[in-house]
C-alpha positions as YAML, in Angstrom:
chain: A
units: angstrom
residues:
- id: 1
  name: MET
  ca: [25.02, 0.23, 1.81]
- id: 2
  name: ALA
  ca: [26.81, -2.55, 3.70]
- id: 3
  name: SER
  ca: [30.40, -1.44, 3.20]
- id: 4
  name: GLY
  ca: [30.28, 2.27, 2.39]
- id: 5
  name: HIS
  ca: [28.34, 5.40, 3.17]
- id: 6
  name: PHE
  ca: [28.09, 9.02, 2.11]
- id: 7
  name: ASP
  ca: [31.70, 10.00, 2.80]
- id: 8
  name: PRO
  ca: [33.78, 8.33, 0.06]
- id: 9
  name: LEU
  ca: [36.87, 8.45, 2.29]
- id: 10
  name: HIS
  ca: [35.31, 6.19, 4.93]
- id: 11
  name: GLN
  ca: [34.10, 2.61, 5.07]
- id: 12
  name: LEU
  ca: [31.65, 1.07, 7.50]
- id: 13
  name: VAL
  ca: [33.48, -1.34, 9.80]
- id: 14
  name: LYS
  ca: [32.00, -4.56, 11.17]
- id: 15
  name: THR
  ca: [31.41, -3.95, 14.88]
- id: 16
  name: ARG
  ca: [30.23, -6.06, 17.81]
- id: 17
  name: TYR
  ca: [28.35, -3.97, 20.36]
- id: 18
  name: ALA
  ca: [28.60, -4.82, 24.06]
- id: 19
  name: ASP
  ca: [25.46, -5.62, 26.05]
- id: 20
  name: GLU
  ca: [25.75, -2.39, 28.01]
- id: 21
  name: THR
  ca: [26.29, -0.16, 24.97]
- id: 22
  name: GLY
  ca: [24.15, 2.92, 24.60]
- id: 23
  name: HIS
  ca: [24.32, 2.86, 20.81]
- id: 24
  name: HIS
  ca: [21.22, 2.83, 18.62]
- id: 25
  name: CYS
  ca: [20.89, 1.96, 14.95]
- id: 26
  name: ASP
  ca: [20.72, 5.20, 12.96]
- id: 27
  name: ILE
  ca: [18.28, 3.60, 10.48]
- id: 28
  name: CYS
  ca: [15.66, 1.76, 12.57]
- id: 29
  name: LEU
  ca: [16.50, 3.63, 15.84]
- id: 30
  name: SER
  ca: [16.55, 0.37, 17.86]
- id: 31
  name: LYS
  ca: [19.21, -0.57, 20.41]
- id: 32
  name: LEU
  ca: [22.43, -2.27, 19.31]
- id: 33
  name: ALA
  ca: [23.20, -3.94, 22.66]
- id: 34
  name: GLY
  ca: [24.79, -7.35, 22.09]
- id: 35
  name: ASP
  ca: [24.37, -7.12, 18.32]
- id: 36
  name: VAL
  ca: [26.75, -7.22, 15.39]
- id: 37
  name: GLY
  ca: [26.55, -4.17, 13.18]
- id: 38
  name: HIS
  ca: [28.53, -1.68, 11.14]
- id: 39
  name: SER
  ca: [29.98, 1.61, 12.31]
- id: 40
  name: CYS
  ca: [31.97, 4.62, 11.22]
- id: 41
  name: ARG
  ca: [33.47, 6.33, 14.24]
- id: 42
  name: ALA
  ca: [34.58, 9.38, 12.23]
- id: 43
  name: CYS
  ca: [30.97, 10.07, 11.21]
- id: 44
  name: ASN
  ca: [29.33, 8.68, 14.37]
- id: 45
  name: ILE
  ca: [27.28, 6.15, 12.40]
- id: 46
  name: ASP
  ca: [26.02, 2.88, 13.91]
- id: 47
  name: LEU
  ca: [23.85, 0.39, 12.03]
- id: 48
  name: HIS
  ca: [22.41, -3.08, 12.54]
- id: 49
  name: ASP
  ca: [23.96, -5.63, 10.21]
- id: 50
  name: ALA
  ca: [20.48, -6.34, 8.80]
- id: 51
  name: CYS
  ca: [19.64, -2.67, 8.30]
- id: 52
  name: SER
  ca: [22.93, -1.84, 6.60]
- id: 53
  name: GLY
  ca: [22.42, -4.69, 4.16]
- id: 54
  name: TYR
  ca: [18.70, -4.27, 3.45]
- id: 55
  name: PHE
  ca: [18.05, -0.58, 2.87]
- id: 56
  name: LYS
  ca: [19.17, 0.65, -0.56]
- id: 57
  name: GLU
  ca: [20.63, 4.08, -1.26]
- id: 58
  name: THR
  ca: [17.71, 5.02, -3.54]
- id: 59
  name: ILE
  ca: [14.14, 3.68, -3.71]
- id: 60
  name: SER
  ca: [10.79, 4.28, -5.38]
- id: 61
  name: PHE
  ca: [7.93, 4.64, -2.92]
- id: 62
  name: PHE
  ca: [4.16, 4.60, -3.46]
- id: 63
  name: ALA
  ca: [3.55, 7.63, -1.23]
- id: 64
  name: HIS
  ca: [5.82, 9.79, -3.39]
- id: 65
  name: PRO
  ca: [5.76, 8.36, -6.93]
- id: 66
  name: TRP
  ca: [7.02, 11.51, -8.63]
- id: 67
  name: HIS
  ca: [10.69, 11.26, -7.63]
- id: 68
  name: THR
  ca: [13.22, 8.73, -6.40]
- id: 69
  name: LEU
  ca: [13.94, 8.91, -2.67]
- id: 70
  name: LYS
  ca: [17.56, 8.93, -1.51]
- id: 71
  name: LEU
  ca: [18.80, 7.58, 1.81]
- id: 72
  name: SER
  ca: [20.04, 10.70, 3.58]
- id: 73
  name: ARG
  ca: [21.07, 11.71, 7.06]
- id: 74
  name: ILE
  ca: [19.39, 14.35, 9.20]
- id: 75
  name: PRO
  ca: [22.24, 16.73, 10.10]
- id: 76
  name: SER
  ca: [23.34, 16.72, 13.72]
- id: 77
  name: ALA
  ca: [23.09, 20.51, 13.59]
- id: 78
  name: ALA
  ca: [19.32, 20.08, 13.19]
- id: 79
  name: VAL
  ca: [18.90, 19.94, 16.99]
- id: 80
  name: GLY
  ca: [16.06, 22.30, 17.86]
- id: 81
  name: ARG
  ca: [14.44, 21.98, 14.44]
- id: 82
  name: TRP
  ca: [11.47, 19.76, 13.67]
- id: 83
  name: TRP
  ca: [12.00, 17.11, 11.02]
- id: 84
  name: LEU
  ca: [8.96, 14.88, 10.61]
- id: 85
  name: CYS
  ca: [8.25, 11.67, 8.71]
- id: 86
  name: ASP
  ca: [5.64, 12.60, 6.11]
- id: 87
  name: LEU
  ca: [4.02, 9.17, 6.46]
- id: 88
  name: CYS
  ca: [3.61, 8.68, 10.22]
- id: 89
  name: MET
  ca: [4.21, 12.34, 11.22]
- id: 90
  name: GLU
  ca: [6.65, 11.41, 13.99]
- id: 91
  name: GLU
  ca: [9.93, 13.19, 14.64]
- id: 92
  name: LEU
  ca: [13.10, 12.34, 12.73]
- id: 93
  name: PRO
  ca: [15.97, 12.62, 15.26]
- id: 94
  name: PRO
  ca: [19.15, 14.50, 14.27]
- id: 95
  name: GLY
  ca: [21.79, 12.07, 13.02]
- id: 96
  name: SER
  ca: [19.25, 9.44, 11.92]
- id: 97
  name: PHE
  ca: [18.74, 8.26, 8.35]
- id: 98
  name: VAL
  ca: [15.66, 9.02, 6.26]
- id: 99
  name: TYR
  ca: [14.56, 8.52, 2.70]
- id: 100
  name: ARG
  ca: [14.31, 12.02, 1.24]
- id: 101
  name: CYS
  ca: [13.16, 13.81, -1.89]
- id: 102
  name: ALA
  ca: [15.18, 17.02, -1.86]
- id: 103
  name: VAL
  ca: [13.02, 18.51, -4.63]
- id: 104
  name: CYS
  ca: [9.80, 18.24, -2.62]
- id: 105
  name: ASN
  ca: [11.21, 18.15, 0.94]
- id: 106
  name: PHE
  ca: [9.49, 14.79, 1.41]
- id: 107
  name: ASP
  ca: [10.99, 12.68, 4.22]
- id: 108
  name: VAL
  ca: [10.07, 9.22, 5.49]
- id: 109
  name: HIS
  ca: [11.48, 6.83, 8.11]
- id: 110
  name: PRO
  ca: [13.24, 3.86, 6.44]
- id: 111
  name: LEU
  ca: [11.04, 1.48, 8.47]
- id: 112
  name: CYS
  ca: [7.91, 3.28, 7.23]
- id: 113
  name: THR
  ca: [8.89, 2.56, 3.62]
- id: 114
  name: MET
  ca: [8.49, -1.15, 4.42]
- id: 115
  name: LEU
  ca: [4.78, -0.75, 5.18]
- id: 116
  name: PRO
  ca: [2.49, -2.40, 2.61]
- id: 117
  name: GLN
  ca: [0.27, -0.15, 0.54]
- id: 118
  name: THR
  ca: [-2.62, -2.63, 0.84]
- id: 119
  name: ILE
  ca: [-3.54, -4.81, 3.83]
- id: 120
  name: HIS
  ca: [-6.29, -7.32, 4.62]
- id: 121
  name: ILE
  ca: [-7.82, -7.40, 8.10]
- id: 122
  name: PRO
  ca: [-9.75, -10.57, 9.03]
- id: 123
  name: GLN
  ca: [-12.10, -8.59, 11.26]
- id: 124
  name: HIS
  ca: [-13.19, -6.54, 8.25]
- id: 125
  name: PRO
  ca: [-13.12, -9.12, 5.43]
- id: 126
  name: GLU
  ca: [-15.38, -7.28, 3.01]
- id: 127
  name: HIS
  ca: [-12.63, -5.03, 1.66]
- id: 128
  name: ASP
  ca: [-8.88, -4.55, 1.70]
- id: 129
  name: PHE
  ca: [-7.52, -1.42, 3.34]
- id: 130
  name: ARG
  ca: [-5.28, 0.81, 1.22]
- id: 131
  name: MET
  ca: [-2.90, 3.46, 2.50]
- id: 132
  name: VAL
  ca: [-3.90, 6.79, 0.97]
- id: 133
  name: PRO
  ca: [-3.74, 10.50, 1.86]
- id: 134
  name: SER
  ca: [-7.07, 11.52, 3.34]
- id: 135
  name: SER
  ca: [-8.63, 13.09, 6.44]
- id: 136
  name: GLY
  ca: [-10.97, 12.03, 9.23]
- id: 137
  name: ASN
  ca: [-10.96, 10.02, 12.45]
- id: 138
  name: CYS
  ca: [-9.91, 6.42, 13.03]
- id: 139
  name: SER
  ca: [-12.87, 4.02, 12.94]
- id: 140
  name: MET
  ca: [-11.32, 2.00, 15.75]
- id: 141
  name: CYS
  ca: [-10.01, 4.49, 18.33]
- id: 142
  name: GLU
  ca: [-11.92, 7.52, 16.97]
- id: 143
  name: LYS
  ca: [-8.84, 9.73, 17.27]
- id: 144
  name: SER
  ca: [-7.69, 12.12, 14.57]
- id: 145
  name: LEU
  ca: [-5.70, 10.54, 11.74]
- id: 146
  name: PRO
  ca: [-2.47, 11.71, 10.11]
- id: 147
  name: VAL
  ca: [-2.65, 12.46, 6.39]
- id: 148
  name: TRP
  ca: [-1.52, 8.94, 5.43]
- id: 149
  name: HIS
  ca: [-3.60, 6.08, 6.87]
- id: 150
  name: TYR
  ca: [-5.44, 2.93, 5.83]
- id: 151
  name: VAL
  ca: [-8.86, 3.35, 4.18]
- id: 152
  name: CYS
  ca: [-11.30, 0.78, 2.78]
- id: 153
  name: PRO
  ca: [-13.99, 1.40, 0.09]
- id: 154
  name: CYS
  ca: [-16.72, 1.66, 2.74]
- id: 155
  name: SER
  ca: [-14.79, 4.61, 4.24]
- id: 156
  name: ALA
  ca: [-13.56, 2.76, 7.34]
- id: 157
  name: ARG
  ca: [-10.26, 4.32, 8.37]
- id: 158
  name: LEU
  ca: [-7.45, 3.04, 10.59]
- id: 159
  name: HIS
  ca: [-4.24, 4.34, 12.10]
- id: 160
  name: ILE
  ca: [-1.18, 2.24, 11.28]
- id: 161
  name: GLY
  ca: [-1.08, 1.37, 14.99]
- id: 162
  name: CYS
  ca: [-4.75, 0.35, 15.15]
- id: 163
  name: ALA
  ca: [-4.41, -1.74, 11.99]
- id: 164
  name: SER
  ca: [-1.37, -3.55, 13.39]
- id: 165
  name: GLY
  ca: [-3.14, -4.28, 16.70]
- id: 166
  name: VAL
  ca: [-6.17, -5.97, 15.14]
- id: 167
  name: GLY
  ca: [-6.02, -9.73, 15.76]
- id: 168
  name: SER
  ca: [-2.65, -9.52, 17.48]
- id: 169
  name: ALA
  ca: [-3.80, -10.87, 20.84]
- id: 170
  name: GLY
  ca: [-5.44, -14.19, 21.73]
- id: 171
  name: GLN
  ca: [-8.42, -15.66, 19.88]
- id: 172
  name: ASP
  ca: [-10.92, -14.33, 22.44]
- id: 173
  name: ASP
  ca: [-9.47, -10.86, 21.99]
- id: 174
  name: ASP
  ca: [-9.61, -11.32, 18.22]
- id: 175
  name: ASP
  ca: [-13.34, -12.03, 18.36]
- id: 176
  name: ALA
  ca: [-14.00, -9.11, 20.69]
- id: 177
  name: LYS
  ca: [-11.97, -6.72, 18.58]
- id: 178
  name: GLY
  ca: [-13.66, -8.03, 15.45]
- id: 179
  name: ASP
  ca: [-17.05, -7.08, 16.92]
- id: 180
  name: GLU
  ca: [-15.71, -3.67, 17.93]
- id: 181
  name: VAL
  ca: [-14.21, -2.96, 14.51]
- id: 182
  name: ALA
  ca: [-17.42, -4.04, 12.77]
- id: 183
  name: HIS
  ca: [-19.45, -1.76, 15.04]
- id: 184
  name: ALA
  ca: [-17.03, 1.15, 14.71]
- id: 185
  name: THR
  ca: [-16.82, 0.94, 10.95]
- id: 186
  name: SER
  ca: [-20.59, 0.79, 10.55]
- id: 187
  name: SER
  ca: [-21.73, 3.43, 13.04]
- id: 188
  name: SER
  ca: [-18.61, 5.04, 14.57]
- id: 189
  name: SER
  ca: [-20.62, 5.24, 17.81]
- id: 190
  name: SER
  ca: [-18.21, 3.41, 20.11]
- id: 191
  name: ALA
  ca: [-14.48, 3.45, 20.70]
- id: 192
  name: VAL
  ca: [-12.07, 0.79, 21.85]
- id: 193
  name: THR
  ca: [-8.95, 1.25, 23.90]
- id: 194
  name: VAL
  ca: [-5.84, 0.55, 21.85]
- id: 195
  name: SER
  ca: [-2.48, 0.14, 23.58]
- id: 196
  name: LYS
  ca: [0.03, 2.78, 22.57]
- id: 197
  name: HIS
  ca: [2.96, 1.09, 20.87]
- id: 198
  name: ARG
  ca: [6.18, 2.74, 19.87]
- id: 199
  name: ARG
  ca: [6.13, 3.48, 16.17]
- id: 200
  name: ARG
  ca: [8.89, 1.13, 15.15]
- id: 201
  name: LYS
  ca: [7.36, -1.87, 16.93]
- id: 202
  name: VAL
  ca: [3.91, -1.07, 15.59]
- id: 203
  name: ILE
  ca: [5.31, -1.04, 12.07]
- id: 204
  name: ALA
  ca: [7.33, -4.19, 12.72]
- id: 205
  name: LYS
  ca: [4.19, -5.99, 13.88]
- id: 206
  name: MET
  ca: [2.41, -4.94, 10.70]
- id: 207
  name: LEU
  ca: [5.31, -6.16, 8.57]
- id: 208
  name: LEU
  ca: [5.49, -9.51, 10.33]
- id: 209
  name: LYS
  ca: [1.89, -10.10, 9.29]
- id: 210
  name: THR
  ca: [2.71, -9.44, 5.64]
- id: 211
  name: SER
  ca: [6.19, -10.96, 5.35]
- id: 212
  name: ILE
  ca: [4.89, -14.40, 4.34]
- id: 213
  name: ARG
  ca: [2.84, -12.82, 1.55]
- id: 214
  name: ILE
  ca: [5.93, -10.92, 0.43]
- id: 215
  name: ALA
  ca: [7.88, -14.17, 0.21]
- id: 216
  name: ILE
  ca: [5.11, -15.97, -1.68]
- id: 217
  name: ASN
  ca: [4.81, -13.17, -4.22]
- id: 218
  name: ALA
  ca: [8.56, -12.98, -4.78]
- id: 219
  name: ALA
  ca: [9.83, -14.82, -7.81]
- id: 220
  name: THR
  ca: [12.53, -16.58, -5.82]
- id: 221
  name: GLY
  ca: [10.57, -16.90, -2.61]
- id: 222
  name: GLY
  ca: [13.46, -15.32, -0.70]
- id: 223
  name: THR
  ca: [12.46, -11.67, -0.51]
- id: 224
  name: ALA
  ca: [11.10, -11.91, 3.02]
- id: 225
  name: SER
  ca: [14.37, -13.12, 4.54]
- id: 226
  name: PRO
  ca: [16.11, -9.72, 4.86]
- id: 227
  name: VAL
  ca: [12.82, -8.17, 5.97]
- id: 228
  name: LEU
  ca: [12.59, -10.65, 8.83]
- id: 229
  name: ASP
  ca: [16.22, -9.94, 9.76]
- id: 230
  name: VAL
  ca: [15.41, -6.25, 10.11]
- id: 231
  name: LEU
  ca: [12.29, -6.99, 12.14]
- id: 232
  name: ALA
  ca: [14.21, -9.36, 14.41]
- id: 233
  name: ALA
  ca: [16.62, -6.51, 15.12]
- id: 234
  name: VAL
  ca: [13.72, -4.21, 16.01]
- id: 235
  name: PHE
  ca: [12.01, -6.68, 18.33]
- id: 236
  name: SER
  ca: [15.24, -7.67, 20.08]
- id: 237
  name: SER
  ca: [15.81, -4.13, 21.34]
...
């Protein structure tokens, strides 16, 4: 998508954004202050350089295996309507890009499509967690879960945010959280306080933990590079 977009008469133009700019990337929704990106002024599109080069126009996605998803734009006229990501259940702002199945009205944030289907959490080493549609409460914070969340074979369940926060602090915090997760997943009788992160940074944290594995599993060993470029753009905002 680096040089063109959905209007065949327009091309995306390389753009350097000033530090004081109020522009945000229409794919990852992060700030573009001081960054190099691509824009189309006629269509009011602004994109990080990394995002415009990484996200393809069509993808296959594990959460919707029946149809190909197409990179589409939420119409600006959608102000006042609720468009939600079917994975994280957060709002899709008018003018932003989503991956969409028009047949099923399935929509997902581009950043959410980067989440791994399976994760391993050191504090719960017995099983891997797999993202599946299910119901229940989070074993860590005990709050209600969206339809899609991480579940392990022993029925422990985690929000994307709670899974990304495990082991992210210092070693002492890791040990304490490990005890809390073990207790919560076995008895669900205690809750821990989990800091509320913005969705995009929560997902970026999760992806940083898995990017090395992505690179190792890639045939060329280079797959993680554009992923890290996108994440660097998210964290720099």
